[in-house]
XYZ file of C-alpha atoms in Angstrom:
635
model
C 0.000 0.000 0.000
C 1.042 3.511 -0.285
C 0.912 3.943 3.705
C 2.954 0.122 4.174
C 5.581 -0.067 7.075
C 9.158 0.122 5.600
C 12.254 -0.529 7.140
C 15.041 2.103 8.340
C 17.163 1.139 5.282
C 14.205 1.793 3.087
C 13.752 5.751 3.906
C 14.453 8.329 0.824
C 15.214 5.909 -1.577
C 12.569 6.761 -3.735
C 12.967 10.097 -3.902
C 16.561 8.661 -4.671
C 15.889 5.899 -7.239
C 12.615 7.733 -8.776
C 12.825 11.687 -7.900
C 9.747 11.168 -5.836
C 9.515 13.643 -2.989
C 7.382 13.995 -0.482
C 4.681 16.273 -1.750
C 4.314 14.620 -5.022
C 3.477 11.641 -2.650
C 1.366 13.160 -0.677
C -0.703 14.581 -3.881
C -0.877 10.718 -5.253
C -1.955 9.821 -1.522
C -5.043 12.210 -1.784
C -6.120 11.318 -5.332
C -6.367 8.146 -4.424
C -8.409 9.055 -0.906
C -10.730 11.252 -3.670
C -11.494 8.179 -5.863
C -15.332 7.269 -5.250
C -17.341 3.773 -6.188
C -18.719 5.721 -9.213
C -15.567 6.177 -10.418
C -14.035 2.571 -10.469
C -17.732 1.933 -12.095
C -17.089 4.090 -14.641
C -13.379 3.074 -15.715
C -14.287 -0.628 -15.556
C -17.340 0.342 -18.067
C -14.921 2.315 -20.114
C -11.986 0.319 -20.307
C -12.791 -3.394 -19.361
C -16.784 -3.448 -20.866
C -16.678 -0.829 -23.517
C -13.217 -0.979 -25.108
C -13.791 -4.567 -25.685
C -15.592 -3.873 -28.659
C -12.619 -1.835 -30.335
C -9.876 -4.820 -29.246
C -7.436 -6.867 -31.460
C -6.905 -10.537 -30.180
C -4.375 -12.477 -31.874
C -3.867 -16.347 -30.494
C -0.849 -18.935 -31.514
C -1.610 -22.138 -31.227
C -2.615 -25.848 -32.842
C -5.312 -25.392 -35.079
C -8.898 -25.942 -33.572
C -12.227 -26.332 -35.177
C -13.626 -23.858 -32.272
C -12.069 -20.754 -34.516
C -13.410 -20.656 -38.044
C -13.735 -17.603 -40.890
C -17.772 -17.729 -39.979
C -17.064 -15.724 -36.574
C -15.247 -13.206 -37.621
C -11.379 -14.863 -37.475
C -8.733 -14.338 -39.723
C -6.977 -17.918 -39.722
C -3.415 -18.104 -41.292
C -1.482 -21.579 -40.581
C 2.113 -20.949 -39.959
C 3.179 -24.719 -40.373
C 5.750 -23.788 -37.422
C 5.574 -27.053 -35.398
C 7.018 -30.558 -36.148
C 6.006 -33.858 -34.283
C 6.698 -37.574 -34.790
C 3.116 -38.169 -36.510
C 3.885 -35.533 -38.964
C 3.711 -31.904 -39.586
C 1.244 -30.468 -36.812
C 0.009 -26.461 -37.852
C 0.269 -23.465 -35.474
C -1.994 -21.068 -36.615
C -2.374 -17.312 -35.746
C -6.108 -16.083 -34.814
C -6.869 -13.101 -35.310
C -10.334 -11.194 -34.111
C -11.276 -7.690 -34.777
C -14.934 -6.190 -33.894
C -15.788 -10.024 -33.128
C -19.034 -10.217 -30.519
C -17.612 -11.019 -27.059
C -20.534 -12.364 -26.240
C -20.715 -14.953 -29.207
C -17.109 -15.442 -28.569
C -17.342 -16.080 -24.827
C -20.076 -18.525 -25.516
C -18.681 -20.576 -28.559
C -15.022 -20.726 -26.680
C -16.767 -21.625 -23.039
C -20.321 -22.624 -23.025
C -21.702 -19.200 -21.575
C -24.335 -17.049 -21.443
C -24.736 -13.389 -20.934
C -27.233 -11.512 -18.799
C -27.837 -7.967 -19.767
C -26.495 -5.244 -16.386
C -28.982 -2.461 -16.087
C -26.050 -0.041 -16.381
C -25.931 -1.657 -20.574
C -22.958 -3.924 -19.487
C -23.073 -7.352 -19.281
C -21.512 -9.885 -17.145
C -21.167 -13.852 -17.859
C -22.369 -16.747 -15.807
C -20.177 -19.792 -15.777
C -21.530 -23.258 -14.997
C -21.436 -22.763 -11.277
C -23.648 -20.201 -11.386
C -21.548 -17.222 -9.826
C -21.493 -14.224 -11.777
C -18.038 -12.406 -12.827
C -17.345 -9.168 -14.471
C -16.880 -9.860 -18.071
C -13.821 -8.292 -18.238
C -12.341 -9.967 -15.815
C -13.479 -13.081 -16.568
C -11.977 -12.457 -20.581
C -8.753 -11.923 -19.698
C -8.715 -14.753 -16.976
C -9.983 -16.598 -19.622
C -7.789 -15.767 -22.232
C -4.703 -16.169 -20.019
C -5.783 -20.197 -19.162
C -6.130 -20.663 -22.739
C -2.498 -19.647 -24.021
C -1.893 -22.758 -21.531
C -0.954 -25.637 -23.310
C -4.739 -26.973 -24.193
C -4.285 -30.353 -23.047
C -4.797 -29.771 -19.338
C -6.030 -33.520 -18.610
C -2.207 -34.903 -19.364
C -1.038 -33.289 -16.120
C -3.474 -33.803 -13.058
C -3.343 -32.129 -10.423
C -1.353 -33.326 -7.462
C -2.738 -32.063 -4.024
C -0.545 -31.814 -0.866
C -1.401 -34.170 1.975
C -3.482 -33.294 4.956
C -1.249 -32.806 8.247
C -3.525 -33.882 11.478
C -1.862 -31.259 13.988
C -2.921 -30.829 17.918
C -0.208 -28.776 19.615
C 0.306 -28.788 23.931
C 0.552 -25.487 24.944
C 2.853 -27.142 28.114
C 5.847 -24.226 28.066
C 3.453 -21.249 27.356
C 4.034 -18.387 29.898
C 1.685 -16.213 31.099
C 1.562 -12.409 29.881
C 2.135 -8.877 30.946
C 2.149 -8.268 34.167
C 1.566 -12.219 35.397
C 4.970 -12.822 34.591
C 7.382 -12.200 37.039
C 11.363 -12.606 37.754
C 11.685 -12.115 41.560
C 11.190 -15.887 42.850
C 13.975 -17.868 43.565
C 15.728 -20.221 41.268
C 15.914 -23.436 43.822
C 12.417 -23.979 43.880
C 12.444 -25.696 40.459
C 14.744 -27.822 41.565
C 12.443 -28.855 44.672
C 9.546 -29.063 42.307
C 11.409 -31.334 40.245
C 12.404 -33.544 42.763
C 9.095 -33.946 44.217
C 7.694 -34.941 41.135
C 9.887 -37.610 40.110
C 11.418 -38.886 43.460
C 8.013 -40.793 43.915
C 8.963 -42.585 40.188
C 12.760 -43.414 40.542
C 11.812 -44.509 44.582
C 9.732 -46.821 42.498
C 12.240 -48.311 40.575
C 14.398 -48.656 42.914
C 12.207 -50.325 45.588
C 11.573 -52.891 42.801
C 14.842 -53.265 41.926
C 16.568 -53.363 45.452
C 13.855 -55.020 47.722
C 15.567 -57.697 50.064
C 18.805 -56.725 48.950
C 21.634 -58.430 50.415
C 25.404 -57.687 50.751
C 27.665 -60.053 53.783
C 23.933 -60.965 55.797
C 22.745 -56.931 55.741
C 19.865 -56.403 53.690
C 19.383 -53.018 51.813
C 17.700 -50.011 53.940
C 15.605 -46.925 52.215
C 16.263 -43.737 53.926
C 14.065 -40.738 53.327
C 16.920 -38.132 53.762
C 20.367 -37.090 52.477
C 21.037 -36.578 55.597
C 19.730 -39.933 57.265
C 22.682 -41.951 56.257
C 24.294 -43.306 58.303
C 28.195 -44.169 57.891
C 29.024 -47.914 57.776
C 24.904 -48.643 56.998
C 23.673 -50.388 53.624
C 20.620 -48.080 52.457
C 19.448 -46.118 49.399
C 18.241 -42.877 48.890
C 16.693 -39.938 46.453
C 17.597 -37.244 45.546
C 18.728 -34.313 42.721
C 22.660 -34.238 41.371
C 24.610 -31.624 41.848
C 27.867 -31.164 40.000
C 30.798 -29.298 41.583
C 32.905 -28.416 38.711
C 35.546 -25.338 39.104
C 34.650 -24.712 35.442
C 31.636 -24.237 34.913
C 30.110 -20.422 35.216
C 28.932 -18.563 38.509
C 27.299 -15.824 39.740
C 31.027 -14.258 40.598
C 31.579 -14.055 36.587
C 28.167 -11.743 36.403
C 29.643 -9.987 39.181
C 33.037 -9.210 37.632
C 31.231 -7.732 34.138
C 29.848 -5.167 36.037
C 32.866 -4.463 38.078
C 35.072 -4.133 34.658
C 36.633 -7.252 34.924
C 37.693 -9.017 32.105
C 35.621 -12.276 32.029
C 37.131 -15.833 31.732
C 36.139 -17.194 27.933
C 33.663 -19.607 27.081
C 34.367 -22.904 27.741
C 33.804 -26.212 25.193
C 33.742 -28.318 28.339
C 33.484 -27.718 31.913
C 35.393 -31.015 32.724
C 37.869 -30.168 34.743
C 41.547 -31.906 33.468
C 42.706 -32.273 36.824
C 39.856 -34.397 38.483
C 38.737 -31.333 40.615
C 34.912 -32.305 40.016
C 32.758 -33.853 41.994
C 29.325 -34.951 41.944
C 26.938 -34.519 44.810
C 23.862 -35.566 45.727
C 21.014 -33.097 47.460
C 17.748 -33.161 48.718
C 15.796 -30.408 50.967
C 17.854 -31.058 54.229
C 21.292 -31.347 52.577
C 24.122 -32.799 50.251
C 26.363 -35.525 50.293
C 29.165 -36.268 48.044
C 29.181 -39.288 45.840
C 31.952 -41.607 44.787
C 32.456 -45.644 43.206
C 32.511 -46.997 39.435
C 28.886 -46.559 38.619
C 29.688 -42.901 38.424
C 32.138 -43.802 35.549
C 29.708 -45.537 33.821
C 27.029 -43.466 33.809
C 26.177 -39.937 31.963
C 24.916 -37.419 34.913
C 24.587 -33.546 35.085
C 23.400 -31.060 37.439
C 19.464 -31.418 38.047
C 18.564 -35.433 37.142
C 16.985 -37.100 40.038
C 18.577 -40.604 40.417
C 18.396 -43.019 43.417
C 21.673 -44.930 44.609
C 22.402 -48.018 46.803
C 25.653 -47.817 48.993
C 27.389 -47.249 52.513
C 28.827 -44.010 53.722
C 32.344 -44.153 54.201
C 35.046 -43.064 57.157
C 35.395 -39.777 55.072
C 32.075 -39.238 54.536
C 31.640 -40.006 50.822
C 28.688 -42.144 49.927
C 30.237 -45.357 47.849
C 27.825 -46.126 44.841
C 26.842 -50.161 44.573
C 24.447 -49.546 41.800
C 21.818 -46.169 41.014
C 18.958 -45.956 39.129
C 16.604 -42.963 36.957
C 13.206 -42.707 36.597
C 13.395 -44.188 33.084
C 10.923 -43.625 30.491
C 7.050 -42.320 31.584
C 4.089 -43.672 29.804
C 3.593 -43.294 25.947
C 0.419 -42.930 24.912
C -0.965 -44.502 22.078
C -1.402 -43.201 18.213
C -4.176 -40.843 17.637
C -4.934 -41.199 21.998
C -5.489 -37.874 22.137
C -7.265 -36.970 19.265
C -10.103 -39.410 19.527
C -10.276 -38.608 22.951
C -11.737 -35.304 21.931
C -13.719 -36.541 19.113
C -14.891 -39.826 20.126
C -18.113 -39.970 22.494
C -19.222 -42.292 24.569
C -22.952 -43.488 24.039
C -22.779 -44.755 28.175
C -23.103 -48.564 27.656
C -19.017 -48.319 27.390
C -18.958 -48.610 23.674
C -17.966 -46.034 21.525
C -20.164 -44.421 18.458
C -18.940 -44.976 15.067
C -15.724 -43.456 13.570
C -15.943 -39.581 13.498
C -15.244 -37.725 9.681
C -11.541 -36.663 11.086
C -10.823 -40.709 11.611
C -12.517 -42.074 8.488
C -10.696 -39.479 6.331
C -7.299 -39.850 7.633
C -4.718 -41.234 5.489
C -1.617 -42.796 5.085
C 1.780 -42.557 3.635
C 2.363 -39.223 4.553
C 5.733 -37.543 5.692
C 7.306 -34.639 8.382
C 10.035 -32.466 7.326
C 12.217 -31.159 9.897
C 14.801 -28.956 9.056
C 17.138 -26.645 11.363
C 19.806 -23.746 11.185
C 18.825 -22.041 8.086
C 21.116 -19.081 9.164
C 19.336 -16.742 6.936
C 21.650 -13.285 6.851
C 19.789 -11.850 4.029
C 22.763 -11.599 1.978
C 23.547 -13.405 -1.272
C 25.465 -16.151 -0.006
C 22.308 -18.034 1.478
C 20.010 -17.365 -1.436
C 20.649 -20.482 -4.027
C 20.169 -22.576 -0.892
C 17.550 -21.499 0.356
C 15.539 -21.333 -3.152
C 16.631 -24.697 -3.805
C 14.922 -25.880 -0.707
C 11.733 -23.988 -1.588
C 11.517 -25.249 -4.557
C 11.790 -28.997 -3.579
C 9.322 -28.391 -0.737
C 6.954 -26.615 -3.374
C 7.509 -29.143 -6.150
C 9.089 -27.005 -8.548
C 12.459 -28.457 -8.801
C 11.520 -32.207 -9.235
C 10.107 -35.158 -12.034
C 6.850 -35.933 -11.932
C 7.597 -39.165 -9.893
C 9.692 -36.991 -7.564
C 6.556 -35.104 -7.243
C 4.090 -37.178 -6.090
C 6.845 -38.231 -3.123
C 6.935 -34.528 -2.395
C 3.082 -33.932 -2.200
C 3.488 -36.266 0.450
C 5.020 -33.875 2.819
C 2.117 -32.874 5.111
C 4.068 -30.211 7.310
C 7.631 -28.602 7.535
C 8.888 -28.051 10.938
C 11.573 -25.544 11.334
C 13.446 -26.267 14.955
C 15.372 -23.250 15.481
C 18.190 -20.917 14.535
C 16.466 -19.890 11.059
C 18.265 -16.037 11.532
C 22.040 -16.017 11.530
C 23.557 -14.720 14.620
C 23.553 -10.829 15.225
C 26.335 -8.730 15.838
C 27.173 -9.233 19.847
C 26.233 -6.665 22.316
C 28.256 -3.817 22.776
C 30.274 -2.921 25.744
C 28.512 -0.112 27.851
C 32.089 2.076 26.926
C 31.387 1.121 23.056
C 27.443 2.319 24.097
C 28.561 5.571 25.229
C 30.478 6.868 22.726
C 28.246 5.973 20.430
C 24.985 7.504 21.701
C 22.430 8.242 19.728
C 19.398 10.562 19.940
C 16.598 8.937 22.038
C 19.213 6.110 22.418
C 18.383 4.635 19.168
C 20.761 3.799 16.364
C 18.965 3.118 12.855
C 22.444 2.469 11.273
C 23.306 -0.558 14.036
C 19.454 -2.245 12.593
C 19.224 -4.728 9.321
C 16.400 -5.688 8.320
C 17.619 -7.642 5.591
C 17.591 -11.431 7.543
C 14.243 -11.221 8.538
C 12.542 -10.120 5.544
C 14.452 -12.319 3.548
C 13.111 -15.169 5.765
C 9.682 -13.462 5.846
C 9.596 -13.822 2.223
C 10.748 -17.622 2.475
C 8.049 -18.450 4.690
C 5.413 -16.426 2.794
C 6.492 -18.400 -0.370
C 5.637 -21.879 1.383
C 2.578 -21.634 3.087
C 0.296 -21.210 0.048
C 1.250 -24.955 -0.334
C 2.663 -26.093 3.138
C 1.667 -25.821 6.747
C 4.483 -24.970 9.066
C 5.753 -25.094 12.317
C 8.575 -22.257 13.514
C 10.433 -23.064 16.776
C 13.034 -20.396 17.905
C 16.798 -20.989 19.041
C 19.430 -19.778 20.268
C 20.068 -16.812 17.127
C 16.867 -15.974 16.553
C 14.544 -12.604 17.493
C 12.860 -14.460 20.917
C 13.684 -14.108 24.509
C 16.874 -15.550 25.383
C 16.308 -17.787 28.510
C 14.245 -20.688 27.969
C 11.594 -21.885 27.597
C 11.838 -19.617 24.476
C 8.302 -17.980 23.444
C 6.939 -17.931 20.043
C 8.391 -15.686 17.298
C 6.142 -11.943 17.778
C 4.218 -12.271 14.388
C 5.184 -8.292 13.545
C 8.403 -10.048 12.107
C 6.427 -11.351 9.718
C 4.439 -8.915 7.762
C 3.648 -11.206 4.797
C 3.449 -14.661 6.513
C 1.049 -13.651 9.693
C -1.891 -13.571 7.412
C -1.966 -17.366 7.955
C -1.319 -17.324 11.828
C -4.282 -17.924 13.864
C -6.536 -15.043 15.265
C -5.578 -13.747 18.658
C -7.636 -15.568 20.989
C -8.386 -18.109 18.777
C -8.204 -21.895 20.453
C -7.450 -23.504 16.879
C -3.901 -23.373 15.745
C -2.637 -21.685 12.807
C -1.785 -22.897 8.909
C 1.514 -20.904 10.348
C 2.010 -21.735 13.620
C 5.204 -20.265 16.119
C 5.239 -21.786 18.225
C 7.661 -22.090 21.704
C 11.396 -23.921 22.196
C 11.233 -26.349 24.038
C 7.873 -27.725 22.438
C 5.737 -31.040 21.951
C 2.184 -31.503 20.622
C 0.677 -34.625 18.118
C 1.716 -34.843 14.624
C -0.512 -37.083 12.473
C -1.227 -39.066 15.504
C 2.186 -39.413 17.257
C 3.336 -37.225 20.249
C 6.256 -35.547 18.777
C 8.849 -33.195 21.083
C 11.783 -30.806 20.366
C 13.996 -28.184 20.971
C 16.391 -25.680 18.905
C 19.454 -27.667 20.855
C 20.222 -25.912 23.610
C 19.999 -28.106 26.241
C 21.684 -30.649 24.131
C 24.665 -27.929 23.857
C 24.941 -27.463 27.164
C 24.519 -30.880 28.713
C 27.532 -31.622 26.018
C 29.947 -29.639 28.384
C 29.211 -31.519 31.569
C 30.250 -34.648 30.043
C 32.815 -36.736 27.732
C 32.768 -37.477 24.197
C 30.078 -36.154 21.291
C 27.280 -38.881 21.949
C 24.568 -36.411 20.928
C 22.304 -39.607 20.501
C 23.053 -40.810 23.826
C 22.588 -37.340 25.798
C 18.785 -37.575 23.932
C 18.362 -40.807 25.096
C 19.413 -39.804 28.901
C 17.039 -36.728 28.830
C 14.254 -38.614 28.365
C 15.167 -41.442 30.503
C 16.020 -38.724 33.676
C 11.996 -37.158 32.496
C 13.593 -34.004 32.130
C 13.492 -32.019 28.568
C 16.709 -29.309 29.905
C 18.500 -30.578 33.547
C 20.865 -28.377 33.442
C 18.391 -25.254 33.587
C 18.847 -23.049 35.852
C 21.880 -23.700 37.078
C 23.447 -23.190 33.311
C 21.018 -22.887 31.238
C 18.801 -19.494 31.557
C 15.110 -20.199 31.946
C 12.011 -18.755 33.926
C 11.768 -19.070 37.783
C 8.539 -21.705 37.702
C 7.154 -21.368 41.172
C 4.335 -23.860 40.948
C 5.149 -26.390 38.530
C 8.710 -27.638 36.331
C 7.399 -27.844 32.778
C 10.840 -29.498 31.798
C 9.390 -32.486 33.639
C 8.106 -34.883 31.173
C 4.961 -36.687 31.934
C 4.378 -38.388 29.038
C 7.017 -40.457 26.571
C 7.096 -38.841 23.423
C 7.388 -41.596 20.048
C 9.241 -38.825 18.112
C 12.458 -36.595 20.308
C 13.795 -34.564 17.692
C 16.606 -32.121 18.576
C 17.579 -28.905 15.963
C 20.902 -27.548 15.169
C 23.368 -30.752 15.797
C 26.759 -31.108 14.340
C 25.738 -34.022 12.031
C 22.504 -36.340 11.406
C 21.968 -38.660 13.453
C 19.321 -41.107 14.505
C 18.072 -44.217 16.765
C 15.306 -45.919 18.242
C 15.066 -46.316 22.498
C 12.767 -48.843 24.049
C 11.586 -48.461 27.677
C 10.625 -50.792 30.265
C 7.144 -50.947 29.798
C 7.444 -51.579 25.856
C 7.646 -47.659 24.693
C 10.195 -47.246 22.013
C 10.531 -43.666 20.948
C 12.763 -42.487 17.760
C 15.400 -40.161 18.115
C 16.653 -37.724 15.458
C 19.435 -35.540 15.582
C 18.649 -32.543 13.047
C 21.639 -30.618 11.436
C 22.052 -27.412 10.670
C 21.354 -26.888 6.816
C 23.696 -23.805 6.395
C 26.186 -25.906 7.050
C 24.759 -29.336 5.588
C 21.914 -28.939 2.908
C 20.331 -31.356 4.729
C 16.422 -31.664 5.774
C 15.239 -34.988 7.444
C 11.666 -36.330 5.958
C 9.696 -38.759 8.784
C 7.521 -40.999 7.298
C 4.463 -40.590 9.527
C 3.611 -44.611 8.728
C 6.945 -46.583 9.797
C 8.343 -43.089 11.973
C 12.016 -44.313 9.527
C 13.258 -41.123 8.744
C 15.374 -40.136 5.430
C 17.779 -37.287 4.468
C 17.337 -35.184 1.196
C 20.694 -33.331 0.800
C 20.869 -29.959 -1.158
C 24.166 -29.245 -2.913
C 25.243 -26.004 -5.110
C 28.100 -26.965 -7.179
C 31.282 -24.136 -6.564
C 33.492 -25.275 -9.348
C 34.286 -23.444 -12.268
C-alpha cells in the first residue's frame, strides 16, 4: 500500500531511485483518498466493458475447429511445429470487432445476462457471476496454456492432522514475574519424580543383600548413616571449578575481564565432583557406577551404597526414573472426538478418523542461518523449490506432495552482531538512544519472504533458538508475528483456540503430529549438557534426557530459563514416540525402548547452512530419510 511499514534502510530511496519527494506523494496519496465507487464503475465500463468492442486478439496455437472464418477470425497456418506423426500447424487467430458475447459462448459454453447499467456480465456453470472483463482476460490467459490440461493432473498436498500442547506457554504482561527464587524448580522437580525413581528402585533393590545386611531406604540425604547399607533420592549436583557462577556476572559489572567460554566444563585435573542433594542437605558421591554413567546437574537418580570413614557415599548400583508412559497413536485426538454413548462402547468413527490417510511424511529442518545476503540465497531457493515441487520429475513429485508439514526447529536467523560494551554504548549515543544504522532488516525479511512463499502450499511449524529474534532464557516464546508482515496472514486469530496454517510456536515444544506425540527443541539443552560430560554422543545425551523425564537438567543452574514457582514444565509426563533435537553437528538417529514396551525415535537434526540437509519422517513406519541440497562451486 502507499501507507505500508518500511524498514530504516528503506527511507528516501525513492525520492533517490525515482525523484519522488514527499509532496508529489502526498498529492498521489489524496487522489487516491478522492477516488469514489462511481468512479471505479465508470473506468471498468470504459476500459474493461466498452473498449472490448474496439480490441485486437491475436492467439498462436494448434489449429482448432472452435475458430473458423464464420465468426469473424482471420486464420493463417504458420506450419511452425514438427512432431513424430507428422507436420502439426500453429496457426495465428486473429479477431477484430468479433461479438464477445458470441465469442465467450462458442469458446466456453456461456451465457450473458444484460447489467442495467448496458454492461453485461457472464455466468459460468457454477452459477456465480463475474465481471466480463475480468473473466476475458482470466480466460484468455488459461487458454495460451498448453490446451491439453487432462495430461497433467493435479497433485494435491497431503493433509497434516496437527494438535499442539501449549505445556511451556508463559503467562503475559504483568503475570509474569522474575523475583522468585531459582531453587524452587529444583524442589519441584524432585518432588515430582522422586516418587517414580523410589519406584524403581524399591523394585529393583527389595531384600537386597550384601555379607547378611539387607538393603535399607532412607528418606533423607542426611539420614545416612556411615558404615549402613541403604538407598536414597535425591537431585545431582555437580561441583565443577569450570563451569560459570554468579562471581563471573559480578566481575562484568565491576570491569573485569571475564574468563572465555568454555567447550567443556570437565575439569583436566579431576577437581569435580558430583553430589547428591535433597531439601535437608548434600552428600558427596563416589564408586565406578559414576564412571559408567552420563549425569549432570538437576537429574533425580536413586543410589544403593554405605557411607564411608570420610564421609563419601560409595555407589553399589543407582537408578533414573526411566521412560514415563507413551500414549498410544491418535490417543489424544479421539479422545476429543470420540463420544461415549454410556453402555461403554464407543459411536462410530468420526469424519476426522474415516478421512485420515496414510503414507504421509514430516520435514524437519534446522539452522537455516538466513543473513539476508547473497550467499544463502541459491540454498535457500533450492529448498523452496523442492518443498513446493518445482524443482523435481513428476515421480519426484508425487513423493513430495506427500510432505504434510515442515517443521523448522530453530536458529532460522544467523547470529547478530554481539552486544556492545557499555564504553562502546557511550560513545556511540544516539538521539533517544536509538541507532537506525546498528538495525538490518535484511535477515528477517528475507526469511519473511521464504516463509510467505511456502505456506500457500505447506503448513508450518517455527520453533526459535538460540540466534533468533525471541527471549533468550528458555523456555523460548513464540516468534512476535510483527516479524512477519507477509506470513502472519496465515497465523491464527488472537484468541483463537485452533492453531494456525503458520504456527510459532515455543522452544522447548511437543504436541501430536498425524497421531504421534512428537517433542523438540532448537538444541540448547543438548549444547549445554555436552559440556558436563565426555565425548560427542549427541544420541546418547537424547536418550538420557528422556530417561532422567527431564526435557533441559541443566536449567537453571546453566542454562537461563524462567523461575517456575508452581510447577517444572521441563518435567516430562508423558514419553514422546518422536524426540527430535535442531541444530546438531551431524545427522543422526536411533530408536530407544523403555521398560514398559515404549520405544521412541530419536533424530538428531543438522544445521542446513552448514549441511543442505532436511530430514523427511515418514508418519507410517516413523524411519526417517535425508534429502541433501548441494550447489556446485566449481568453475
Amino acid at each position: 500500500g502507499v501507507d505500508a511499514p518500511e524498514s530504516v534502510s528503506d527511507e528516501g530511496m525513492t525520492r533517490f531511485l525515482s525523484g519522488v519527494d514527499e509532496d508529489t506523494e502526498q498529492s498521489k496519496r489524496e487522489q487516491l483518498l478522492d477516488v469514489r465507487k462511481e468512479d471505479i464503475v465508470e473506468v471498468a465500463q470504459k476500459y474493461l466493458i466498452d473498449g472490448m468492442s474496439q480490441a485486437r486478439l491475436s492467439v498462436l496455437g494448434e489449429d482448432k475447429e472452435l475458430f473458423n472464418d464464420a465468426d469473424g477470425w482471420d486464420i493463417r497456418r504458420l506450419q511452425m511445429a514438427q512432431s513424430s506423426g507428422g507436420a502439426r500447424a500453429n496457426s495465428l487467430f486473429s479477431r477484430s470487432h468479433l461479438s464477445r458475447n458470441r465469442f465467450l459462448k462458442s469458446l466456453w459454453g456461456l451465457d450473458t445476462a444484460e447489467l442495467g447499467g448496458g454492461g453485461s456480465i457472464f455466468r459460468p456453470a457454477c452459477g456465480k457471476a463475474i465481471p466480463g472483463g475480468l473473466l476475458m482476460r482470466a480466460h484468455i490467459l488459461r487458454s495460451l496454456r498448453n490446451s491439453r490440461d487432462d495430461e497433467y493432473p493435479v497433485i494435491e498436498r497431503q493433509l497434516s492432522y496437527y494438535n499442539p500442547l501449549n505445556t511451556f506457554t508463559l503467562a503475559k504482561g504483568d503475570q509474569k514475574h522474575y523475583q522468585q527464587q531459582y531453587g524452587d524448580m529444583y524442589f519441584l522437580r524432585l518432588a515430582k519424580l522422586k516418587p517414580s525413581v523410589e519406584a524403581l528402585a524399591d523394585e529393583e533393590w527389595k531384600d537386597f543383600e550384601i555379607a547378611g545386611e539387607t538393603v535399607r531406604r532412607v528418606d533423607r540425604v542426611l539420614d545416612v548413616r556411615q558404615g549402613e547399607l541403604c538407598w536414597v533420592a535425591g537431585t545431582v549436583y555437580m561441583d565443577m571449578p569450570l563451569k560459570p557462577n554468579i562471581l563471573d556476572d559480578i566481575s562484568k559489572d565491576h570491569w573485569i575481564s571475564a574468563p572465555p567460554l568454555r567447550e567443556k566444563y570437565l575439569s583436566p585435573t579431576g577437581q569435580d565432583q558430583t553430589m547428591l542433594e535433597d531439601e535437608s542437605g548434600r552428600l558427596r558421591l563416589i564408586g565406578t557406577p559414576l564412571q559408567l554413567t552420563m549425569l549432570v546437574t538437576g537429574c533425580i537418580i536413586a543410589v544403593m551404597g554405605t557411607e564411608n570413614a570420610n564421609g563419601d557415599f560409595e555407589i553399589i548400583d543407582l537408578k533414573v526414573p526411566d521412560l514415563p508412559r507413551q500414549p498410544q497413536r491418535w490417543e489424544r485426538d479421539d479422545a476429543s472426538t470420540t463420544i461415549s454413548n454410556g453402555t461403554g462402547s464407543k459411536k462410530r468413527k468420526s469424519d476426522a478418523e474415516q478421512n485420515r490417510t496414510e503414507g504421509g511424511k514430516i520435514a524437519i529442518v534446522s539452522g537455516l542461518g538466513i543473513s539476508g545476503d547473497q550467499g544463502d540465497t541459491l540454498t535457500l531457493d533450492l529448498l523452496m523449490e523442492y518443498l513446493l515441487g518445482e524443482a523435481c520429475s513428476p515421480s519426484e513429485q508425487s513423493t513430495v506432495s506427500k510432505i504434510s508439514r515442515l517443521i523448522i526447529a530453530g536458529n532460522s536467523i544467523s547470529e547478530g552482531t554481539p552486544l556492545a560494551s557499555r564504553e562502546d554504548e557511550k560513545k556511540a549515543s544516539k538521539k533517544y538512544g536509538y541507532d537506525s544504522s546498528a538495525y538490518n532488516p535484511a535477515p528477517t525479511a528475507r526469511f519473511d519472504d521464504f516463509l510467505a512463499t511456502l505456506l500457500p502450499s505447506i503448513p508450518i511449524t517455527l520453533i526459535p533458538g538460540e540466534t533468533d529474534p525471541a527471549n533468550v532464557s528458555l523456555p523460548q516464546q513464540p516468534i512476535h508475528p510483527a516479524m512477519f508482515p507477509r506470513s502472519r496472514n496465515y497465523s491464527a486469530q488472537p484468541g483463537s483456540l485452533e492453531p494456525g496454517w503458520f504456527d510459532s510456536v515455543t522452544n522447548p515444544w511437543e504436541g501430536d503430529v498425524d497421531g504421534w506425540r512428537m517433542m523438540g527443541n532448537g538444541g540448547q539443552p543438548i549444547d549445554d549438557v555436552f559440556k558436563y560430560v565426555e565425548g560427542d554422543g549427541r544420541l546418547d545425551m537424547m536418550e538420557c534426557l528422556l530417561r532422567w523425564r527431564c526435557g533441559a537438567p541443566t536449567a537453571p543452574d546453566t542454562l537461563w530459563c524462567y523461575p517456575f514457582q508452581d510447577r517444572d514444565p521441563f518435567v516430562i509426563e508423558e514419553c514422546p514416540h518422536v524426540f527430535f533435537v535442531g541444530n546438531q553437528p551431524r545427522y543422526g538417529t536411533m530408536v530407544i525402548e523403555g521398560p514398559a514396551g515404549q520405544a521412541v525415535r530419536l533424530i538428531c537434526v543438522p544445521k542446513f547452512r552448514e549441511t543442505g540437509e532436511i530430514v523427511l519422517l515418514d508418519t507410517d513406519t516413523l524411519e526417517p530419510e535425508i534429502v541433501r541440497f548441494h550447489v556446485y562451486e566449481g568453475v
